[in-house]
Each structure stands twice: as structure tokens, then as C-alpha cells.
Short mmCIF file of C-alpha atoms in Angstrom, two decimals:
data_model
loop_
_atom_site.label_atom_id
_atom_site.label_comp_id
_atom_site.label_asym_id
_atom_site.label_seq_id
_atom_site.Cartn_x
_atom_site.Cartn_y
_atom_site.Cartn_z
CA GLU G 225 19.20 -11.36 4.10
CA MET G 226 17.91 -10.71 7.61
CA CYS G 227 14.25 -11.06 8.53
CA ILE G 228 12.33 -8.20 10.10
CA ARG G 229 11.05 -9.31 13.50
CA ASP G 230 8.65 -7.73 15.93
CA ARG G 231 10.28 -6.88 19.26
CA TYR G 232 6.91 -7.07 21.00
CA GLN G 233 6.64 -10.73 19.99
CA ARG G 234 10.19 -11.28 21.31
CA ARG G 235 11.41 -11.97 17.79
CA VAL G 236 13.74 -8.96 17.25
CA ARG G 237 16.94 -9.84 19.05
CA VAL G 238 19.31 -6.92 18.42
CA ARG G 239 19.27 -3.19 17.78
CA ILE G 240 21.71 -0.90 15.98
CA LEU G 241 23.54 1.80 18.00
CA VAL G 242 25.07 4.40 15.67
CA SER G 243 28.14 6.42 16.70
CA PRO G 244 28.27 9.46 14.36
CA ASP G 245 31.56 10.66 15.84
CA THR G 246 33.41 7.57 14.64
CA ASP G 247 31.27 6.73 11.60
CA SER G 248 30.54 3.32 13.06
CA PHE G 249 27.78 1.38 14.73
CA GLU G 250 27.41 -1.36 17.29
CA VAL G 251 24.94 -4.22 17.41
CA GLU G 252 23.43 -4.66 20.88
CA ALA G 253 21.43 -7.69 22.03
CA LEU G 254 17.97 -6.75 23.29
CA ARG G 255 17.63 -10.00 25.21
CA ASP G 256 19.45 -13.26 25.79
CA ILE G 257 20.16 -15.07 22.51
CA LYS G 258 20.39 -18.83 22.54
CA ALA G 259 22.69 -20.89 20.34
CA GLY G 260 20.93 -21.48 17.03
CA ASP G 261 18.68 -18.38 17.28
CA MET G 262 18.50 -16.17 14.20
CA ILE G 263 20.10 -12.79 14.83
CA ALA G 264 17.83 -10.14 13.32
CA PHE G 265 17.05 -6.46 13.56
CA ASN G 266 14.31 -4.21 12.18
CA TYR G 267 15.47 -2.37 9.05
CA LEU G 268 12.83 0.30 9.68
CA THR G 269 14.82 1.51 12.70
CA THR G 270 17.85 2.48 10.58
CA GLU G 271 16.39 3.50 7.20
CA TYR G 272 14.17 6.55 6.68
CA ASP G 273 13.30 6.02 3.00
CA MET G 274 14.65 2.79 1.53
CA ASN G 275 16.16 2.58 -1.93
CA CYS G 276 14.85 -0.96 -2.42
CA SER G 277 11.65 -1.91 -0.63
CA PHE G 278 10.48 -5.50 -0.14
CA PRO G 279 7.56 -7.46 1.32
CA CYS G 280 8.20 -8.90 4.76
CA LEU G 281 7.39 -12.56 5.40
CA CYS G 282 8.55 -12.70 9.02
CA GLY G 283 5.24 -14.07 10.30
CA ALA G 284 5.12 -11.79 13.37
CA SER G 285 1.62 -10.96 14.61
CA TYR G 286 2.34 -7.28 14.01
CA CYS G 287 4.31 -7.57 10.78
CA PHE G 288 4.89 -4.26 8.97
CA ARG G 289 4.13 -6.10 5.67
CA MET G 290 5.98 -3.82 3.24
CA ILE G 291 9.42 -2.64 4.32
CA ARG G 292 9.96 0.79 2.76
CA GLY G 293 11.50 2.88 5.53
CA PHE G 294 10.47 4.71 8.71
CA LYS G 295 9.07 7.60 6.62
CA HIS G 296 6.20 5.44 5.39
CA LEU G 297 5.00 4.23 8.81
CA THR G 298 1.84 5.43 10.48
CA PRO G 299 2.12 7.14 13.90
CA GLU G 300 0.91 3.93 15.57
CA GLN G 301 3.61 1.91 13.80
CA ARG G 302 6.27 4.48 14.69
CA ALA G 303 5.25 4.26 18.34
CA ARG G 304 5.92 0.51 18.31
CA LEU G 305 9.54 1.20 17.37
CA ARG G 306 10.12 3.87 20.01
CA GLY G 307 13.50 3.39 21.66
CA LEU G 308 14.93 1.37 18.77
CA VAL G 309 15.20 4.05 16.07
CA THR G 310 18.63 5.56 15.34
CA PRO G 311 19.14 9.29 16.08
CA SER G 312 19.44 10.18 12.39
CA VAL G 313 16.12 8.52 11.50
CA GLU G 314 14.50 10.15 14.54
CA ALA G 315 15.78 13.56 13.42
CA LEU G 316 14.50 13.09 9.88
CA SER G 317 11.07 12.08 11.17
CA CYS G 318 10.82 15.22 13.32
CA ALA G 319 12.16 17.65 10.72
CA GLY G 320 10.09 19.71 8.35
CA THR G 321 7.20 22.12 8.26
CA LEU G 322 3.82 22.11 6.59
CA ALA G 323 4.46 23.11 2.97
CA LEU G 324 1.21 23.96 1.22
CA PRO G 325 0.80 24.64 -2.51
CA ARG G 326 -0.69 27.90 -3.76
CA ASP G 327 -4.23 26.50 -3.95
CA LEU G 328 -4.29 25.69 -0.22
CA GLU G 329 -3.89 27.89 2.85
CA LEU G 330 -3.91 27.56 6.63
CA ARG G 331 -6.77 29.54 8.16
CA ALA G 332 -7.70 29.42 11.85
CA GLY G 333 -5.88 26.12 12.26
CA ARG G 334 -7.68 24.46 9.34
CA ILE G 335 -6.45 23.89 5.78
CA GLU G 336 -8.77 25.08 3.05
CA ALA G 337 -8.67 25.46 -0.71
CA THR G 338 -8.00 28.93 -2.17
CA ALA G 339 -9.20 27.73 -5.58
CA ALA G 340 -11.11 24.77 -6.94
CA VAL G 341 -9.08 21.54 -6.84
CA LYS G 342 -9.70 18.66 -9.21
CA LYS G 343 -10.18 15.09 -8.04
CA SER G 344 -6.92 13.07 -7.95
CA SER G 345 -4.74 16.16 -7.46
CA VAL G 346 -1.89 15.68 -4.98
CA LEU G 347 -2.45 18.18 -2.17
CA PHE G 348 0.77 17.79 -0.14
CA GLU G 349 3.07 15.26 1.49
CA CYS G 350 1.55 13.96 4.70
CA THR G 351 3.78 11.51 6.57
CA GLN G 352 4.01 13.13 10.02
CA TYR G 353 0.39 13.31 11.03
CA GLN G 354 -1.20 12.31 14.33
CA VAL G 355 -4.64 10.73 14.64
CA THR G 356 -6.93 12.43 17.16
CA PRO G 357 -10.52 11.64 18.26
CA GLU G 358 -11.72 14.35 15.84
CA GLY G 359 -9.47 13.82 12.80
CA ILE G 360 -5.74 14.19 12.11
CA THR G 361 -3.25 16.94 12.97
CA LEU G 362 0.12 17.87 11.49
CA PHE G 363 2.43 20.78 12.27
CA GLY G 364 -0.30 22.59 14.20
CA ALA G 365 -2.97 22.23 11.53
CA SER G 366 -6.03 20.04 11.96
CA ILE G 367 -7.97 18.18 9.28
CA PRO G 368 -11.31 17.05 10.73
CA HIS G 369 -13.14 13.79 10.12
CA SER G 370 -16.04 13.63 7.70
CA ASP G 371 -17.99 10.64 6.42
CA THR G 372 -17.99 12.43 3.05
CA ALA G 373 -14.32 13.45 3.18
CA ASN G 374 -12.79 15.27 0.23
CA SER G 375 -9.23 13.96 0.63
CA VAL G 376 -7.56 10.56 0.98
CA LEU G 377 -4.11 9.54 2.19
CA VAL G 378 -2.29 7.48 -0.46
CA GLU G 379 1.27 6.33 0.23
CA GLY G 380 2.26 9.38 2.29
CA PHE G 381 0.50 12.02 0.16
CA LEU G 382 -2.88 13.61 0.73
CA VAL G 383 -4.86 13.37 -2.52
CA ALA G 384 -8.16 14.97 -3.51
CA GLY G 385 -10.68 12.13 -3.37
CA ARG G 386 -13.24 14.27 -5.21
CA ASP G 387 -13.45 17.79 -6.62
CA ILE G 388 -12.85 20.33 -3.85
CA ALA G 389 -14.61 23.68 -4.05
CA ASP G 390 -12.98 27.08 -3.57
CA HIS G 391 -12.70 27.88 0.19
CA GLU G 392 -13.78 24.35 1.16
CA PRO G 393 -11.83 23.03 4.20
CA LEU G 394 -9.96 19.76 3.79
CA THR G 395 -11.49 16.74 5.51
CA VAL G 396 -10.49 13.09 5.88
CA ASN G 397 -12.34 9.94 6.85
CA VAL G 398 -10.56 8.69 9.96
CA ASN G 399 -12.16 5.26 9.51
CA TYR G 400 -9.54 4.79 6.77
CA PHE G 401 -6.70 5.52 9.23
CA VAL G 402 -7.74 3.51 12.29
CA TYR G 403 -9.27 0.06 12.70
CA ASP G 404 -10.72 0.58 16.20
CA MET G 405 -10.95 4.13 17.59
CA GLN G 406 -12.05 2.99 21.07
CA ALA G 407 -8.95 0.82 21.35
CA LEU G 408 -6.81 3.83 20.39
CA PHE G 409 -8.69 6.34 22.59
CA PRO G 410 -10.35 4.33 25.42
CA GLY G 411 -13.37 6.10 26.87
CA ALA G 412 -13.00 9.16 24.63
CA LYS G 413 -15.81 10.62 22.57
CA THR G 414 -14.64 10.15 19.00
CA ALA G 415 -15.90 11.45 15.66
CA CYS G 416 -16.10 7.90 14.31
CA GLY G 417 -15.57 4.32 15.46
CA GLY G 418 -12.88 3.26 13.00
CA PHE G 419 -13.08 0.77 10.14
CA LYS G 420 -14.30 -1.90 12.55
CA SER G 421 -17.54 0.03 13.17
CA LEU G 422 -18.55 0.42 9.51
CA GLU G 423 -21.36 -1.58 7.94
CA ASP G 424 -20.16 -4.54 5.91
CA SER G 425 -21.34 -3.02 2.63
CA VAL G 426 -19.35 0.14 3.36
CA LYS G 427 -16.26 -1.85 4.34
CA GLN G 428 -16.47 -3.65 1.03
CA ARG G 429 -16.70 -0.38 -0.87
CA VAL G 430 -13.92 1.58 0.88
CA LEU G 431 -11.31 -1.01 1.88
CA TYR G 432 -9.03 -0.04 -1.01
CA LEU G 433 -8.84 3.53 0.34
CA CYS G 434 -7.72 2.44 3.81
CA GLU G 435 -4.17 2.63 5.13
CA PRO G 436 -2.29 -0.71 4.83
CA PRO G 437 -2.25 -1.32 8.64
CA VAL G 438 -6.05 -0.97 8.70
CA ARG G 439 -6.40 -3.49 5.86
CA ALA G 440 -4.10 -5.91 7.65
CA GLU G 441 -5.91 -5.52 10.99
CA ALA G 442 -9.28 -6.06 9.32
CA MET G 443 -8.09 -9.29 7.76
CA ARG G 444 -6.50 -10.49 11.00
CA ASN G 445 -9.92 -10.00 12.59
CA GLY G 446 -11.69 -12.11 9.99
CA TRP G 447 -12.82 -9.58 7.39
CA THR G 448 -12.92 -11.14 3.93
CA VAL G 449 -13.35 -9.28 0.66
CA ILE G 450 -16.56 -10.29 -1.09
CA SER G 451 -16.52 -10.31 -4.87
CA THR G 452 -19.30 -8.60 -6.81
CA ASN G 453 -18.79 -11.35 -9.40
CA SER G 454 -20.46 -14.57 -8.21
CA SER G 455 -18.02 -16.60 -10.31
CA ILE G 456 -15.19 -15.50 -8.00
CA VAL G 457 -14.59 -16.21 -4.33
CA VAL G 458 -11.89 -14.65 -2.13
CA ARG G 459 -10.13 -16.77 0.48
CA PRO G 460 -7.19 -16.27 2.88
CA ASN G 461 -3.94 -17.50 1.36
CA GLY G 462 -1.24 -17.40 4.03
CA ASP G 463 1.49 -14.82 3.44
CA MET G 464 -0.21 -13.72 0.22
CA GLY G 465 -3.12 -12.25 2.18
CA GLN G 466 -6.49 -12.78 0.47
CA THR G 467 -6.57 -14.23 -3.01
CA ALA G 468 -9.24 -14.60 -5.69
CA TYR G 469 -10.26 -18.07 -6.93
CA ALA G 470 -12.73 -19.32 -9.52
CA ALA G 471 -15.94 -20.34 -7.73
CA GLU G 472 -16.98 -22.26 -10.86
CA ASP G 473 -15.50 -23.17 -14.22
CA ILE G 474 -14.80 -19.98 -16.18
CA ALA G 475 -14.12 -20.06 -19.90
CA ALA G 476 -11.41 -18.04 -21.65
CA GLY G 477 -12.55 -14.63 -22.88
CA VAL G 478 -14.84 -13.81 -19.95
CA LYS G 479 -14.76 -10.31 -18.43
CA LEU G 480 -14.40 -10.72 -14.67
CA PHE G 481 -14.27 -7.09 -13.55
CA HIS G 482 -14.51 -3.55 -14.80
CA ALA G 483 -12.29 -1.71 -12.34
CA THR G 484 -12.72 1.94 -11.41
CA GLY G 485 -11.37 3.84 -8.43
CA LEU G 486 -9.10 6.75 -7.55
CA MET G 487 -6.46 7.88 -10.05
CA VAL G 488 -3.16 9.08 -8.58
CA PRO G 489 -0.14 10.45 -10.48
CA TYR G 490 2.39 8.04 -8.93
CA PRO G 491 2.63 4.27 -8.53
CA THR G 492 1.95 2.42 -5.30
CA MET G 493 1.95 -1.26 -4.37
CA TYR G 494 -1.84 -1.24 -4.85
CA THR G 495 -2.17 0.57 -8.19
CA ILE G 496 -2.16 -0.45 -11.84
CA CYS G 497 -0.59 1.87 -14.42
CA VAL G 498 -3.13 2.95 -17.04
CA GLY G 499 -1.19 5.78 -18.73
CA GLU G 500 1.51 8.42 -18.38
CA GLY G 501 1.35 9.62 -14.76
CA GLN G 502 -1.89 7.69 -14.29
CA HIS G 503 -2.08 4.92 -11.70
CA LEU G 504 -5.47 3.53 -10.71
CA LEU G 505 -6.11 2.61 -7.07
CA PHE G 506 -9.01 0.17 -7.18
CA GLY G 507 -11.09 -2.17 -5.05
CA ASP G 508 -13.59 -5.02 -5.29
CA ALA G 509 -12.09 -8.52 -5.47
CA ALA G 510 -10.08 -7.28 -8.47
CA GLU G 511 -7.43 -6.20 -5.97
CA CYS G 512 -7.17 -9.81 -4.79
CA LEU G 513 -5.87 -11.25 -8.07
CA ALA G 514 -2.34 -12.43 -7.40
CA HIS G 515 0.67 -12.22 -9.68
CA HIS G 516 1.74 -15.15 -11.85
CA CYS G 517 4.33 -15.24 -14.60
CA ASP G 518 2.06 -17.52 -16.68
CA PRO G 519 -1.35 -16.01 -15.81
CA ASN G 520 -4.91 -16.95 -16.69
CA VAL G 521 -6.16 -13.33 -16.68
CA ARG G 522 -5.11 -10.18 -18.53
CA VAL G 523 -5.67 -6.51 -17.77
CA SER G 524 -7.22 -4.54 -20.62
CA VAL G 525 -6.85 -0.79 -20.09
CA GLN G 526 -9.74 1.31 -21.39
CA PRO G 527 -9.54 4.79 -22.98
CA ASP G 528 -11.14 6.40 -19.90
CA GLY G 529 -8.37 5.15 -17.57
CA THR G 530 -10.37 2.26 -16.12
CA PHE G 531 -9.58 -1.34 -16.97
CA ASN G 532 -11.18 -4.73 -17.47
CA MET G 533 -9.87 -8.04 -16.18
CA GLU G 534 -10.51 -10.83 -18.69
CA THR G 535 -9.64 -14.53 -18.67
CA ILE G 536 -7.17 -15.63 -21.35
CA LYS G 537 -7.39 -19.33 -20.42
CA ASP G 538 -10.11 -21.64 -19.12
CA ALA G 539 -10.09 -21.58 -15.30
CA LYS G 540 -11.37 -24.57 -13.36
CA ALA G 541 -13.43 -24.21 -10.17
CA GLY G 542 -11.00 -23.70 -7.27
CA GLU G 543 -8.20 -22.42 -9.49
CA MET G 544 -6.40 -19.25 -8.41
CA LEU G 545 -7.03 -16.26 -10.70
CA THR G 546 -3.87 -14.37 -11.58
CA PHE G 547 -2.42 -11.76 -13.92
CA CYS G 548 1.19 -10.82 -14.67
CA TYR G 549 2.16 -7.56 -12.98
CA ASN G 550 4.94 -7.05 -15.53
CA THR G 551 2.31 -6.54 -18.25
CA THR G 552 0.97 -3.35 -16.64
CA GLU G 553 3.99 -1.90 -14.82
CA TRP G 554 7.13 -0.48 -16.46
CA ASP G 555 9.24 0.15 -13.34
CA MET G 556 7.53 -1.05 -10.19
CA ASN G 557 7.32 0.98 -7.00
CA SER G 558 7.65 -2.19 -4.89
CA SER G 559 9.52 -5.10 -6.41
CA PHE G 560 9.24 -8.60 -4.93
CA PRO G 561 10.55 -12.14 -5.42
CA CYS G 562 8.13 -14.37 -7.33
CA LEU G 563 7.28 -17.85 -6.06
CA CYS G 564 4.70 -18.73 -8.74
CA GLY G 565 6.63 -21.83 -9.83
CA ALA G 566 5.99 -21.34 -13.56
CA ALA G 567 8.63 -22.66 -15.97
CA THR G 568 8.85 -19.08 -17.28
CA CYS G 569 9.04 -17.46 -13.81
CA ALA G 570 10.91 -14.14 -13.86
CA LYS G 571 12.10 -14.75 -10.26
CA MET G 572 12.15 -11.03 -9.37
CA ILE G 573 9.14 -8.91 -10.35
CA ARG G 574 10.31 -5.37 -11.07
CA GLY G 575 8.39 -4.32 -14.17
CA PHE G 576 8.45 -4.86 -17.94
CA LYS G 577 11.54 -2.64 -18.23
CA TYR G 578 13.68 -5.35 -16.64
CA LEU G 579 12.49 -8.35 -18.69
CA GLY G 580 14.68 -10.12 -21.20
CA ASP G 581 13.75 -10.35 -24.87
CA ALA G 582 12.25 -13.84 -24.58
CA ASP G 583 9.91 -12.85 -21.72
CA ARG G 584 8.94 -9.61 -23.47
CA GLN G 585 8.01 -11.51 -26.62
CA ARG G 586 6.02 -14.12 -24.67
CA LEU G 587 4.03 -11.49 -22.75
CA TRP G 588 3.63 -9.00 -25.61
CA PRO G 589 0.09 -10.11 -26.61
CA ILE G 590 -1.27 -9.40 -23.10
CA THR G 591 0.87 -6.34 -22.31
CA SER G 592 -0.91 -2.99 -22.00
CA ASP G 593 -0.71 -0.51 -24.86
CA PHE G 594 0.96 2.08 -22.63
CA ILE G 595 3.76 -0.32 -21.65
CA LYS G 596 4.18 -1.20 -25.33
CA SER G 597 4.55 2.51 -26.12
CA LEU G 598 7.33 2.79 -23.53
CA VAL G 599 9.13 -0.17 -25.07
CA LYS G 600 9.02 1.51 -28.50
CA ALA G 601 10.11 4.86 -27.05
CA ASN G 602 13.11 3.25 -25.32
CA ASN G 603 14.31 1.24 -28.32
#
């Protein structure tokens, strides 16, 4: 399995040249390759929407983190791959028009609601936008910046972040799209400064709504999530990003978090499934609990679609706090290889659907009621 490497760090060594006339491709060296060098290319340059995504552990300073296909990249990320992308992927990325549902319309270059829209409703697919000093644009339409924006970009779809009134124009918070606006638009007068310019308390509150590249850039620049629970501290943990640890001894049966956030009707790598077509995007240090196949924390979904995180074992000071992703997800949007080291490690984390009978039985007591209902429905 080839690693993804960043050409700008002189780590990517080859590119793929596709010849559609002969249904073949060539592999061309981008620079001199020494004996013993790994030969690698960037999968994002040949795949528009990957069938099987995976987390990248290449270690490059501008790692794309989750490899899902060119479709899921931000404009800034796409620009970094300019000149390496195959013609077919380039064509797919340029194709399409702005398709609006019946409750939205384009008026004078702005998109506005033609009827009231409920919070968490998917507005439309939004993968080919461009960030501007005033907001974002796509297919000739502009969506301006607002500190009290009514829509949020979540995994390539624009979602109503709150109830939107009839005839209210769509707005976005560009601080969630860009880490440093002055670096992107030097000398320009911009509507906001980017995530970097926000007050620390605001950063803490909105980080979970930011685009993955903004999260990664913030952490590269020293931003650390601060837990609202004094019993928990968040620390950098290498390739795992930032991870939650017990700041003191914590007994079994303690509620660590009550997680709320934005509900979306599809899974992402940052959501927890709380019901049929209900996936909660959440923040606080709750998002920093890592996966473990033999965890010390469970997720307890509440009737209102929120959830609690509760210890199921005593946790010593300094111990990593973890829960088992398979107990809340049936068929995961982003599978990954597990390195937890537990004797009962599932090796590949794909969701409860893929577990064997022994693992299902072992995890049954801490598995969410919704996942249990899917098991019964599929038997």
C-alpha cells in the first residue's frame, strides 16, 4: 500500500499520466529517485470520490489527513495538486451547475430561502466553492460571510446551522473555512480574519464546525482543545492528533460529558450516530476521545439525540480516555486500521455490522440501543 506524499515537501516522487485512447497509464518520475527511495504517488490526483477512504499517516507537513478523493478537497488543497491531477478528475471537478432545491432560489447573485428551513436540513452539495475576501462563491452565486451565519459546510454539503426564515439569504462564517485570511489574501480588506483571529473562547466553541484543514492548521500552530471538564486534559498525541486523558483518578460510572451539537442526516468522520438518519457533530474535548477496542468509556445516547460519555472502568490519572467506535456506528463512513493493542482488537474498524459474533457479544452491554435495533432487524 503506497503512502500519500506531499510534492511540496519533495516526498511525492511520481505522477500518473493517463492515456484514454489506449486505456493505459504511465508512471512518470517527478524528480530524481535514488536507490532505496520509496516510490509513491498521491491517490487524490487519480480518484475523484474513493470507494474506500483511509487516514493518511505520511507525516508530510501538509498531509491531507483523510484520503477520500479529489471531490472532498477544499479549493486551497486542490490548488496544491495543480498540474498533477489526471484529465478525468479535472473534468469531474469542473463539471456541474448549481442545483438548488425548491425552498432555495438564486436572486441577484445571492441564494435565499423561499420558505422556512429547519435547522440541520441539507441545503445542497457544495464541493466546488471558492473562498473570497467577502465569503464564498460557487457557479456565479455568492454566499457572504456573517459572524451569525445560518449555514455550515459539513463534508461537502451546506447544512442549515439554525432555522432559516423565509426570504432570508444564506450566509456562512468564513472563519470556519480559512485559518488565516491575510495569508490567503495579502493586503486585502477581508470580512473576517480567519480562525486564527478568533478569541480563544470562540475557537473552543466552534472548532468542531470548522473544515478539517482549518482544524489541522490550528493544531499545527499550537492550538489545543481545552476540556470543560477539569478531570480531563487534552494533549497532542502524534499521528492521532489531540487526545483526551484523565487529569486525575476517575471512578467507573462518572459522566464525563453531555454532548450536543449539530445534527446532520449522514455520517462523517466526526459524527456519532444517535438514530436513523441522525448523526451528531459535536465539540468540546468529547471529540478528542480516541477509539479503543477495550475502552474505559461508553457513549449513552439520550432520547433527544444528544449523548453522554460515561466511564465504565476506573481511569488512573494520565490514562487515555477511549470509547469503542463500533458501539455507535453500524457502517462507518471512514474505516481505519486499529492500533490499540488490545487482546480483543478488531484490527479494522468499520462498524458493528462487520463484527464477528464473539466481538458483538462482548460489546453488547455498551452498544447503543439504535445499533442493537439494527442487529435485530438484520437477523
